Amino acid sequence: MSDLPPYPPLDPTTYDLIIVGTGVSESILSAAASSSGTSVLHLDPNPFYGSHSASLSLPDLTSFLHSNSLSPPPPPPSDTPDFLSVDLATRSLYSSVEIATFDSSILDERHSRKFNVDLCGPRVLFCADESINLMLKSGSNNYVEFKSVDASFVGDSSGELRSVPDSRAAIFKDKSLGLMEKKQLMKFFKLVQAHLAAAAASSTESDEGAVKIAEEDMESPFVDFLAKMPLPPKIKSIILYGIAMVDYDQDNVEACGDLLKTREGIARLALYITSIGRFSNALGALIYPIYGQGELPQAFCRRAAVKGCIYVLRMPITALLLDKASELIVVETGGYKGVRLATGQEIFSQKLILDPCITVGSESMSSLTDQQKETLRVLVPKSISSEGKIARGICIIRGSVKADISNALVVYPPKSLFPEQLAAIRVLQLGSGLAVCPADMHVLYFSTVCENDDQGKAALLSAMSTLIKPQVPENLQSDSAVENDTAEAAKPVVLWRALYVQAMVKGEFGGSISSAASPDGNLSYNELVESAVKLYEQLMGSEELFKEETSPDNTTEEENDGGVEIEA
Amino acid sequence: MHGRPRKAYKPEEEAASAAKAAKLRALQSQFMSNHHNKIYTKEAVDLSTKLLEINPEAYTAWNYRKLAVEDKLSRIESDPDLIKTILDEELRVVESALSQNFKSYGAWHHRKWVLSKGHSSVGNELQLLNKFQKLDTRNFHAWNYRRFVVELTKRSEQDELKYTDDMIGSDFSNYSAWHNRSVLLSSLLARKADGFLPNKKIPDEYKLVQNAIFTDEDDQSGWFYHLWLLDQTVNVETPLLTSSWPSHGSRISLYAGCSNGSFSKLTTFGSESGYFPLVLNFDQAVGGVSSSTVTIDTELKGNEDLVWEPVSKKNSHVSCVWVARLKYISSEPCFGKEYKVKVKIGNSPGIVSSRGCNFSASYEFVFTAHVHDTVEESSQEGIVSWTDGFDIWDAESKDLNALTTLDRSNAQMDSKWRQEAIAEEIDLFRELPDSKIGKLTLARLLMAKAMISDDAVKGVHYNEILELYKDLMALDSSHYQYYKDVHSVALLRKVTSSTEDLSGHLFRCRNMNNSVCLRLNNLSLSRIASVEKLLFVQMLDLSHNELHSTEGLGGMQLLSCLNLSHNRIRSFSALDSLRHLKQLRVLDVSHNHIGEHSVDTTRYLCSSPLFNSEWTQDEVGRQMPTLVTKYWDAYFVLRDLNLKQLDITGNVIAGDVFSSFVLRVVPKLVWLDGKKLEI
């Protein structure tokens, strides 16, 4: 980075909003703000777009996970005379990072540019989810192409993968369900659909005689509602973990971090059901962006740039600038004035949104007034455990976890791999068709929510050993250890592996200074989008996102070709 | 496409459509003048292209193009490149017409026509079809054309079956795919293609369709396929002889002279004419029964060249029931003698079912005819009464046994897999009791089981079937009459399923010399069935039922007394099948609805005087044309019967005018509406 020529000074020097970090949340906010006529300066200390949602080559990914390179260079010696400068610190969101290369040829020049590996995997989009709606609304859908995830499975410790019967055709074709189970499952889907139709109708007209799920059931735990239907345990598990994508064991009330209510469960099924068939080119409910998830923040950034947002990459900020004299503080800004860039230039704005890893050290805080501390409150690091952790794993493999299928989701429900397994483990396999890896390989993403690093990594390793042939690192390999039993032999071989635990930081509104959310432990962007929308509303008053983009042209386009580009 | 709501036209769309119409009309009149003047120049043909691209439904334009192509082809020497160019252009026009409307009959037909000219692009056709069938998976035009192309390209039926697998797999609500599957399987099974044996494949098909039915029992396409499978399971393709009169091994007594069915034994028959009927009943309609396909070996004289007649509507050459009349009184004294009659069926080929299958298993049966010389002097010029004097039938059921036991040992050699398949289905569908179609299917399965399984277990099933149909009548009133009809069929099957059941309905009629009467009155029957087991019946009481027609009774050739009072017969044409009953002397159709309805739909099913001039040559027809025109349906039925007693009272048609008409048409009538006629 230091080799690059120095930037010329930025001009103009005053903006309505400065955003630091180009993760999904920040990019949505920048596109939304730019579209509504706000002047935005969007910075990122990294040389790439996406921050914690980026897709990177293997070396870049490795160095990003390891580095604390976000920590700014030593602050310039002098305080400016007009402002009080508060130095910023960076914390890494990643811990217990463990990277192993089993086949060093993978790092060769000929491969290295072919990888686009996600930092926040496994992650997909539901065809009907909020992130798609937002892309359509903002017009950022023009910059991304998608492909369908071909299949989804539920696995267990035996290594067998059973496809998730998530649609009428899938239930019909399923070989593991009995006839009565098929009937029960389809009946349940129909009930949900009737309920949704009735709910949609009742908003416009009276809902006399419509089939709806009773109000008291809606408040009961979803797991109890499923049992009442009555659905057998096998199907219950498929619905909870394979379709509703629940994390915690719903049958274990004490250990369960999050007991899902029927209302929320039905909402999740509704998302899944409406996702199937929303776009005629999509095979199922789930799609994935070609070239990796990093395309998504980039698409929003492009949209923002079209609307006048100014972008500067490789540009850390080193300090916040606050008003010196406390009696002059304007109430709305809480004394916030601007930021000092790594180049030393000072840039001013009304408001500031920061990457979740940017903090203020406690020693910097000590000299501040209460009012100033209040202004900076969102930047004070909270204890990570209160926010939650996500263990993530990436494996580059040769072969596929399921013959003839390239892009697939596999879910291991709680307790399916080992008795102590607390939460569901999700695995996403992606192939070269998505331009994320070379032709003969697949990228596997693993994740599970966890209480501590060891627990999370142990769970992921268990899933890995079920799907992949274990391999000793290259330097320990000997020629004698070749023979394996045949079941093991059929499994794919791991070439490269990363394990890490990511801290989850929620987005927070703090008046003039706010913090954006880090990627969460979900499969979709739904919660991230929700928090970004909320933050935007708090920042801009209750203004709607991308209001003026919803032109008649856009809606007809959506009717015609489904709105997003999905390659068949 | 399906499930797309129709939208009202916006004003600008209406204007556009008006402009399109004007343009079309101009094109059309220009085109028609070209067509009439047989102008096949390039400009003229291009005009038709333009017309078809706007309106692919212009059938005349397609025909014009065919003529134009023929014209062009006749001009050029057989230059393959030129031919190809001409035909390619036709295919291109069809394609663009189809993209305008891919349900255009004319366009699809034109494409077939081009291909039948021997065009070599056949290989592309399947690709084009795949495109169309992806756009609209159920489009039957595309499926139909697919079958045509497959036949042309000799693509294997196995590959096509695989294609239906895929189509059904991606969406099983596809009648066209299921239908094509049934067509392909029928063919593969019929020619016993590699591994395609019914006992192997049909059970697999049940498994497939079960998945569709259990996944979504509200979708009808699976149920239709299931019905087809059931039909494949129960019905044997080759026609079978189900029963005969006289039956194998029976001994019948024949008397000269007739006495209104006053025979105390079931095996006794008498006729003034000196002929007795020989009745063959098949399980399906067959044709080709003749003295060459059925041979009779007997010492009874004068039966060398028997004439076999189908018991069916006029001019039809197929029927389930065939009758020949054997002479037993000839000039030579033959009384007091016993004659063996040996009947051989199917020795020489010729008996073919209406589906085209040959009666293959030749069959032989023997009975004894005892010809009595004593003519029973009957007091039977009296009236036959149905109201009282019936005693419970006391005869040993052995007598009956011989009449009703059917020899089906030659039938269904491979019935084991059929029974197993049906038993499995029954177990499964007992678990779908809450839907109407589930109940109906269960009832049909149970009926099928009763048809192909041993006698011993039948009764139980029939009761369950009857309960199911009763439930359905209550649940689904819009199909009440259908359920009622099948309920009647099941009830009659139950009644005739064993001699015990049947003998419960047999009575002796005291005022009638203790003759035997089968009483099926007050059973709310709406349809007649199981006639094949009732061929011996001479006196039948069907009163107080809900019959609309006598269809099926034509097979009961020995019937001499029939009571149809208090039913729902609406016209004489509904009695058409009685024309075949040469022995019928007593008919009671009182208290029906004859004449109540001025419009009678059944009239269109039988011969009408408008299409038939034979009655004008007839004596009665000449003498009273007005009455015959008025009562022509009654005329055609009654004129063929030899009734002595008729009850017509309680019908709208009854009255002095009709009575006087009846007296002319049925001159031998003695009793009309309970009154003796003065002759």
PDB file of N, CA and C in Angstrom, chain B residues 550-620:
ATOM      1  N   THR B 550     -83.883 -49.415 -20.010  1.00  0.00           N
ATOM      2  CA  THR B 550     -83.778 -50.872 -19.856  1.00  0.00           C
ATOM      3  C   THR B 550     -82.486 -51.386 -20.452  1.00  0.00           C
ATOM      4  N   GLU B 551     -81.546 -50.508 -20.680  1.00  0.00           N
ATOM      5  CA  GLU B 551     -80.306 -50.901 -21.325  1.00  0.00           C
ATOM      6  C   GLU B 551     -79.663 -52.067 -20.582  1.00  0.00           C
ATOM      7  N   GLY B 552     -79.314 -53.092 -21.305  1.00  0.00           N
ATOM      8  CA  GLY B 552     -78.711 -54.275 -20.708  1.00  0.00           C
ATOM      9  C   GLY B 552     -79.667 -55.444 -20.659  1.00  0.00           C
ATOM     10  N   LEU B 553     -80.973 -55.160 -20.569  1.00  0.00           N
ATOM     11  CA  LEU B 553     -81.944 -56.248 -20.449  1.00  0.00           C
ATOM     12  C   LEU B 553     -82.042 -57.078 -21.733  1.00  0.00           C
ATOM     13  N   GLY B 554     -81.568 -56.504 -22.827  1.00  0.00           N
ATOM     14  CA  GLY B 554     -81.638 -57.215 -24.102  1.00  0.00           C
ATOM     15  C   GLY B 554     -80.960 -58.570 -24.078  1.00  0.00           C
ATOM     16  N   GLY B 555     -80.018 -58.743 -23.179  1.00  0.00           N
ATOM     17  CA  GLY B 555     -79.324 -60.017 -23.080  1.00  0.00           C
ATOM     18  C   GLY B 555     -80.164 -61.108 -22.443  1.00  0.00           C
ATOM     19  N   MET B 556     -81.226 -60.720 -21.741  1.00  0.00           N
ATOM     20  CA  MET B 556     -82.027 -61.731 -21.040  1.00  0.00           C
ATOM     21  C   MET B 556     -83.068 -62.297 -22.001  1.00  0.00           C
ATOM     22  N   GLN B 557     -82.589 -63.176 -22.866  1.00  0.00           N
ATOM     23  CA  GLN B 557     -83.376 -63.645 -24.000  1.00  0.00           C
ATOM     24  C   GLN B 557     -84.571 -64.504 -23.621  1.00  0.00           C
ATOM     25  N   LEU B 558     -84.574 -65.017 -22.386  1.00  0.00           N
ATOM     26  CA  LEU B 558     -85.676 -65.913 -22.011  1.00  0.00           C
ATOM     27  C   LEU B 558     -86.826 -65.171 -21.349  1.00  0.00           C
ATOM     28  N   LEU B 559     -86.601 -63.883 -21.142  1.00  0.00           N
ATOM     29  CA  LEU B 559     -87.570 -63.096 -20.390  1.00  0.00           C
ATOM     30  C   LEU B 559     -88.934 -63.110 -21.079  1.00  0.00           C
ATOM     31  N   SER B 560     -89.981 -63.496 -20.282  1.00  0.00           N
ATOM     32  CA  SER B 560     -91.313 -63.438 -20.865  1.00  0.00           C
ATOM     33  C   SER B 560     -92.209 -62.472 -20.111  1.00  0.00           C
ATOM     34  N   CYS B 561     -91.902 -62.223 -18.831  1.00  0.00           N
ATOM     35  CA  CYS B 561     -92.695 -61.264 -18.069  1.00  0.00           C
ATOM     36  C   CYS B 561     -91.770 -60.256 -17.408  1.00  0.00           C
ATOM     37  N   LEU B 562     -92.059 -58.978 -17.627  1.00  0.00           N
ATOM     38  CA  LEU B 562     -91.189 -57.943 -17.077  1.00  0.00           C
ATOM     39  C   LEU B 562     -92.031 -56.846 -16.451  1.00  0.00           C
ATOM     40  N   ASN B 563     -91.690 -56.528 -15.201  1.00  0.00           N
ATOM     41  CA  ASN B 563     -92.410 -55.460 -14.513  1.00  0.00           C
ATOM     42  C   ASN B 563     -91.473 -54.275 -14.305  1.00  0.00           C
ATOM     43  N   LEU B 564     -91.813 -53.173 -14.965  1.00  0.00           N
ATOM     44  CA  LEU B 564     -90.998 -51.960 -14.833  1.00  0.00           C
ATOM     45  C   LEU B 564     -91.820 -50.825 -14.229  1.00  0.00           C
ATOM     46  N   SER B 565     -92.922 -51.180 -13.560  1.00  0.00           N
ATOM     47  CA  SER B 565     -93.780 -50.114 -13.049  1.00  0.00           C
ATOM     48  C   SER B 565     -93.074 -49.334 -11.944  1.00  0.00           C
ATOM     49  N   HIS B 566     -93.520 -48.079 -11.804  1.00  0.00           N
ATOM     50  CA  HIS B 566     -92.957 -47.196 -10.778  1.00  0.00           C
ATOM     51  C   HIS B 566     -91.446 -47.046 -10.908  1.00  0.00           C
ATOM     52  N   ASN B 567     -91.032 -46.671 -12.118  1.00  0.00           N
ATOM     53  CA  ASN B 567     -89.641 -46.317 -12.345  1.00  0.00           C
ATOM     54  C   ASN B 567     -89.597 -44.919 -12.951  1.00  0.00           C
ATOM     55  N   ARG B 568     -88.510 -44.581 -13.562  1.00  0.00           N
ATOM     56  CA  ARG B 568     -88.371 -43.215 -14.093  1.00  0.00           C
ATOM     57  C   ARG B 568     -88.140 -43.201 -15.596  1.00  0.00           C
ATOM     58  N   ILE B 569     -88.796 -44.135 -16.273  1.00  0.00           N
ATOM     59  CA  ILE B 569     -88.625 -44.206 -17.715  1.00  0.00           C
ATOM     60  C   ILE B 569     -89.388 -43.057 -18.369  1.00  0.00           C
ATOM     61  N   ARG B 570     -88.707 -42.344 -19.246  1.00  0.00           N
ATOM     62  CA  ARG B 570     -89.263 -41.105 -19.776  1.00  0.00           C
ATOM     63  C   ARG B 570     -89.776 -41.240 -21.199  1.00  0.00           C
ATOM     64  N   SER B 571     -89.436 -42.352 -21.862  1.00  0.00           N
ATOM     65  CA  SER B 571     -89.915 -42.470 -23.238  1.00  0.00           C
ATOM     66  C   SER B 571     -89.813 -43.915 -23.678  1.00  0.00           C
ATOM     67  N   PHE B 572     -90.467 -44.224 -24.779  1.00  0.00           N
ATOM     68  CA  PHE B 572     -90.369 -45.582 -25.308  1.00  0.00           C
ATOM     69  C   PHE B 572     -88.979 -45.866 -25.857  1.00  0.00           C
ATOM     70  N   SER B 573     -88.280 -44.814 -26.288  1.00  0.00           N
ATOM     71  CA  SER B 573     -86.931 -45.099 -26.798  1.00  0.00           C
ATOM     72  C   SER B 573     -86.023 -45.624 -25.694  1.00  0.00           C
ATOM     73  N   ALA B 574     -86.362 -45.306 -24.426  1.00  0.00           N
ATOM     74  CA  ALA B 574     -85.573 -45.857 -23.329  1.00  0.00           C
ATOM     75  C   ALA B 574     -85.801 -47.358 -23.180  1.00  0.00           C
ATOM     76  N   LEU B 575     -86.854 -47.873 -23.866  1.00  0.00           N
ATOM     77  CA  LEU B 575     -87.158 -49.318 -23.796  1.00  0.00           C
ATOM     78  C   LEU B 575     -86.618 -50.050 -25.029  1.00  0.00           C
ATOM     79  N   ASP B 576     -85.803 -49.361 -25.798  1.00  0.00           N
ATOM     80  CA  ASP B 576     -85.336 -49.875 -27.082  1.00  0.00           C
ATOM     81  C   ASP B 576     -84.763 -51.281 -26.998  1.00  0.00           C
ATOM     82  N   SER B 577     -84.007 -51.550 -25.910  1.00  0.00           N
ATOM     83  CA  SER B 577     -83.327 -52.847 -25.824  1.00  0.00           C
ATOM     84  C   SER B 577     -84.327 -54.004 -25.717  1.00  0.00           C
ATOM     85  N   LEU B 578     -85.584 -53.715 -25.344  1.00  0.00           N
ATOM     86  CA  LEU B 578     -86.570 -54.794 -25.213  1.00  0.00           C
ATOM     87  C   LEU B 578     -86.924 -55.414 -26.578  1.00  0.00           C
ATOM     88  N   ARG B 579     -86.634 -54.700 -27.650  1.00  0.00           N
ATOM     89  CA  ARG B 579     -86.925 -55.219 -28.988  1.00  0.00           C
ATOM     90  C   ARG B 579     -86.296 -56.584 -29.235  1.00  0.00           C
ATOM     91  N   HIS B 580     -85.189 -56.837 -28.500  1.00  0.00           N
ATOM     92  CA  HIS B 580     -84.496 -58.107 -28.717  1.00  0.00           C
ATOM     93  C   HIS B 580     -85.162 -59.281 -27.999  1.00  0.00           C
ATOM     94  N   LEU B 581     -86.138 -58.982 -27.132  1.00  0.00           N
ATOM     95  CA  LEU B 581     -86.712 -60.050 -26.298  1.00  0.00           C
ATOM     96  C   LEU B 581     -87.890 -60.691 -27.014  1.00  0.00           C
ATOM     97  N   LYS B 582     -87.595 -61.730 -27.777  1.00  0.00           N
ATOM     98  CA  LYS B 582     -88.620 -62.348 -28.602  1.00  0.00           C
ATOM     99  C   LYS B 582     -89.672 -63.105 -27.778  1.00  0.00           C
ATOM    100  N   GLN B 583     -89.319 -63.471 -26.525  1.00  0.00           N
ATOM    101  CA  GLN B 583     -90.250 -64.230 -25.700  1.00  0.00           C
ATOM    102  C   GLN B 583     -91.150 -63.335 -24.861  1.00  0.00           C
ATOM    103  N   LEU B 584     -90.868 -62.023 -24.863  1.00  0.00           N
ATOM    104  CA  LEU B 584     -91.586 -61.141 -23.938  1.00  0.00           C
ATOM    105  C   LEU B 584     -93.073 -61.075 -24.287  1.00  0.00           C
ATOM    106  N   ARG B 585     -93.911 -61.420 -23.317  1.00  0.00           N
ATOM    107  CA  ARG B 585     -95.360 -61.407 -23.524  1.00  0.00           C
ATOM    108  C   ARG B 585     -96.044 -60.418 -22.593  1.00  0.00           C
ATOM    109  N   VAL B 586     -95.457 -60.222 -21.442  1.00  0.00           N
ATOM    110  CA  VAL B 586     -96.103 -59.372 -20.431  1.00  0.00           C
ATOM    111  C   VAL B 586     -95.167 -58.237 -20.081  1.00  0.00           C
ATOM    112  N   LEU B 587     -95.646 -57.002 -20.249  1.00  0.00           N
ATOM    113  CA  LEU B 587     -94.804 -55.844 -19.935  1.00  0.00           C
ATOM    114  C   LEU B 587     -95.614 -54.825 -19.148  1.00  0.00           C
ATOM    115  N   ASP B 588     -95.070 -54.456 -18.003  1.00  0.00           N
ATOM    116  CA  ASP B 588     -95.743 -53.447 -17.188  1.00  0.00           C
ATOM    117  C   ASP B 588     -94.835 -52.222 -17.084  1.00  0.00           C
ATOM    118  N   VAL B 589     -95.229 -51.137 -17.753  1.00  0.00           N
ATOM    119  CA  VAL B 589     -94.462 -49.889 -17.634  1.00  0.00           C
ATOM    120  C   VAL B 589     -95.335 -48.804 -17.012  1.00  0.00           C
ATOM    121  N   SER B 590     -96.304 -49.239 -16.201  1.00  0.00           N
ATOM    122  CA  SER B 590     -97.197 -48.250 -15.605  1.00  0.00           C
ATOM    123  C   SER B 590     -96.444 -47.389 -14.603  1.00  0.00           C
ATOM    124  N   HIS B 591     -97.001 -46.196 -14.390  1.00  0.00           N
ATOM    125  CA  HIS B 591     -96.444 -45.251 -13.407  1.00  0.00           C
ATOM    126  C   HIS B 591     -94.971 -44.940 -13.662  1.00  0.00           C
ATOM    127  N   ASN B 592     -94.721 -44.537 -14.895  1.00  0.00           N
ATOM    128  CA  ASN B 592     -93.416 -43.990 -15.240  1.00  0.00           C
ATOM    129  C   ASN B 592     -93.629 -42.572 -15.755  1.00  0.00           C
ATOM    130  N   HIS B 593     -92.621 -42.042 -16.430  1.00  0.00           N
ATOM    131  CA  HIS B 593     -92.738 -40.642 -16.884  1.00  0.00           C
ATOM    132  C   HIS B 593     -92.845 -40.541 -18.395  1.00  0.00           C
ATOM    133  N   ILE B 594     -93.378 -41.595 -19.027  1.00  0.00           N
ATOM    134  CA  ILE B 594     -93.404 -41.585 -20.485  1.00  0.00           C
ATOM    135  C   ILE B 594     -94.366 -40.505 -20.988  1.00  0.00           C
ATOM    136  N   GLY B 595     -93.878 -39.660 -21.857  1.00  0.00           N
ATOM    137  CA  GLY B 595     -94.700 -38.600 -22.430  1.00  0.00           C
ATOM    138  C   GLY B 595     -94.657 -37.308 -21.650  1.00  0.00           C
ATOM    139  N   GLU B 596     -93.968 -37.313 -20.522  1.00  0.00           N
ATOM    140  CA  GLU B 596     -93.935 -36.123 -19.678  1.00  0.00           C
ATOM    141  C   GLU B 596     -93.041 -35.045 -20.267  1.00  0.00           C
ATOM    142  N   HIS B 597     -91.998 -35.477 -20.909  1.00  0.00           N
ATOM    143  CA  HIS B 597     -91.008 -34.526 -21.401  1.00  0.00           C
ATOM    144  C   HIS B 597     -91.069 -34.434 -22.904  1.00  0.00           C
ATOM    145  N   SER B 598     -91.332 -33.248 -23.368  1.00  0.00           N
ATOM    146  CA  SER B 598     -91.476 -33.100 -24.811  1.00  0.00           C
ATOM    147  C   SER B 598     -90.128 -33.288 -25.508  1.00  0.00           C
ATOM    148  N   VAL B 599     -89.074 -32.838 -24.867  1.00  0.00           N
ATOM    149  CA  VAL B 599     -87.757 -33.042 -25.472  1.00  0.00           C
ATOM    150  C   VAL B 599     -87.111 -34.257 -24.835  1.00  0.00           C
ATOM    151  N   ASP B 600     -86.833 -35.231 -25.629  1.00  0.00           N
ATOM    152  CA  ASP B 600     -86.267 -36.470 -25.112  1.00  0.00           C
ATOM    153  C   ASP B 600     -84.894 -36.668 -25.738  1.00  0.00           C
ATOM    154  N   THR B 601     -83.882 -36.527 -24.914  1.00  0.00           N
ATOM    155  CA  THR B 601     -82.524 -36.594 -25.454  1.00  0.00           C
ATOM    156  C   THR B 601     -82.177 -37.986 -25.944  1.00  0.00           C
ATOM    157  N   THR B 602     -82.793 -39.003 -25.369  1.00  0.00           N
ATOM    158  CA  THR B 602     -82.452 -40.362 -25.787  1.00  0.00           C
ATOM    159  C   THR B 602     -82.916 -40.627 -27.216  1.00  0.00           C
ATOM    160  N   ARG B 603     -83.867 -39.805 -27.680  1.00  0.00           N
ATOM    161  CA  ARG B 603     -84.352 -39.993 -29.054  1.00  0.00           C
ATOM    162  C   ARG B 603     -83.216 -39.909 -30.065  1.00  0.00           C
ATOM    163  N   TYR B 604     -82.248 -39.035 -29.738  1.00  0.00           N
ATOM    164  CA  TYR B 604     -81.191 -38.821 -30.724  1.00  0.00           C
ATOM    165  C   TYR B 604     -80.269 -40.027 -30.829  1.00  0.00           C
ATOM    166  N   LEU B 605     -80.394 -40.922 -29.873  1.00  0.00           N
ATOM    167  CA  LEU B 605     -79.518 -42.080 -29.877  1.00  0.00           C
ATOM    168  C   LEU B 605     -80.076 -43.230 -30.707  1.00  0.00           C
ATOM    169  N   CYS B 606     -81.361 -43.170 -31.011  1.00  0.00           N
ATOM    170  CA  CYS B 606     -81.901 -44.306 -31.771  1.00  0.00           C
ATOM    171  C   CYS B 606     -82.507 -43.831 -33.083  1.00  0.00           C
ATOM    172  N   SER B 607     -82.885 -44.774 -33.855  1.00  0.00           N
ATOM    173  CA  SER B 607     -83.328 -44.453 -35.203  1.00  0.00           C
ATOM    174  C   SER B 607     -84.587 -43.592 -35.166  1.00  0.00           C
ATOM    175  N   SER B 608     -84.666 -42.665 -36.036  1.00  0.00           N
ATOM    176  CA  SER B 608     -85.808 -41.764 -36.042  1.00  0.00           C
ATOM    177  C   SER B 608     -86.489 -41.875 -37.400  1.00  0.00           C
ATOM    178  N   PRO B 609     -87.765 -41.658 -37.458  1.00  0.00           N
ATOM    179  CA  PRO B 609     -88.479 -41.778 -38.738  1.00  0.00           C
ATOM    180  C   PRO B 609     -87.954 -40.798 -39.774  1.00  0.00           C
ATOM    181  N   LEU B 610     -87.316 -39.737 -39.316  1.00  0.00           N
ATOM    182  CA  LEU B 610     -86.788 -38.754 -40.257  1.00  0.00           C
ATOM    183  C   LEU B 610     -85.683 -39.353 -41.109  1.00  0.00           C
ATOM    184  N   PHE B 611     -84.979 -40.299 -40.535  1.00  0.00           N
ATOM    185  CA  PHE B 611     -83.869 -40.893 -41.268  1.00  0.00           C
ATOM    186  C   PHE B 611     -84.209 -42.278 -41.772  1.00  0.00           C
ATOM    187  N   ASN B 612     -85.410 -42.662 -41.604  1.00  0.00           N
ATOM    188  CA  ASN B 612     -85.752 -44.045 -41.878  1.00  0.00           C
ATOM    189  C   ASN B 612     -87.109 -44.080 -42.572  1.00  0.00           C
ATOM    190  N   SER B 613     -87.123 -44.621 -43.735  1.00  0.00           N
ATOM    191  CA  SER B 613     -88.398 -44.604 -44.468  1.00  0.00           C
ATOM    192  C   SER B 613     -89.097 -45.956 -44.434  1.00  0.00           C
ATOM    193  N   GLU B 614     -88.528 -46.926 -43.716  1.00  0.00           N
ATOM    194  CA  GLU B 614     -89.069 -48.288 -43.789  1.00  0.00           C
ATOM    195  C   GLU B 614     -90.526 -48.347 -43.311  1.00  0.00           C
ATOM    196  N   TRP B 615     -90.850 -47.456 -42.337  1.00  0.00           N
ATOM    197  CA  TRP B 615     -92.200 -47.543 -41.771  1.00  0.00           C
ATOM    198  C   TRP B 615     -93.280 -47.184 -42.781  1.00  0.00           C
ATOM    199  N   THR B 616     -92.887 -46.461 -43.828  1.00  0.00           N
ATOM    200  CA  THR B 616     -93.925 -46.085 -44.786  1.00  0.00           C
ATOM    201  C   THR B 616     -94.379 -47.286 -45.611  1.00  0.00           C
ATOM    202  N   GLN B 617     -93.512 -48.286 -45.689  1.00  0.00           N
ATOM    203  CA  GLN B 617     -93.909 -49.499 -46.388  1.00  0.00           C
ATOM    204  C   GLN B 617     -94.725 -50.427 -45.492  1.00  0.00           C
ATOM    205  N   ASP B 618     -94.609 -50.143 -44.204  1.00  0.00           N
ATOM    206  CA  ASP B 618     -95.275 -50.964 -43.209  1.00  0.00           C
ATOM    207  C   ASP B 618     -96.791 -50.735 -43.270  1.00  0.00           C
ATOM    208  N   GLU B 619     -97.558 -51.774 -43.014  1.00  0.00           N
ATOM    209  CA  GLU B 619     -99.004 -51.666 -43.157  1.00  0.00           C
ATOM    210  C   GLU B 619     -99.596 -50.645 -42.201  1.00  0.00           C
ATOM    211  N   VAL B 620     -99.203 -50.788 -40.940  1.00  0.00           N
ATOM    212  CA  VAL B 620     -99.734 -49.867 -39.935  1.00  0.00           C
ATOM    213  C   VAL B 620     -99.323 -48.445 -40.262  1.00  0.00           C
TER     214      VAL B 620
END
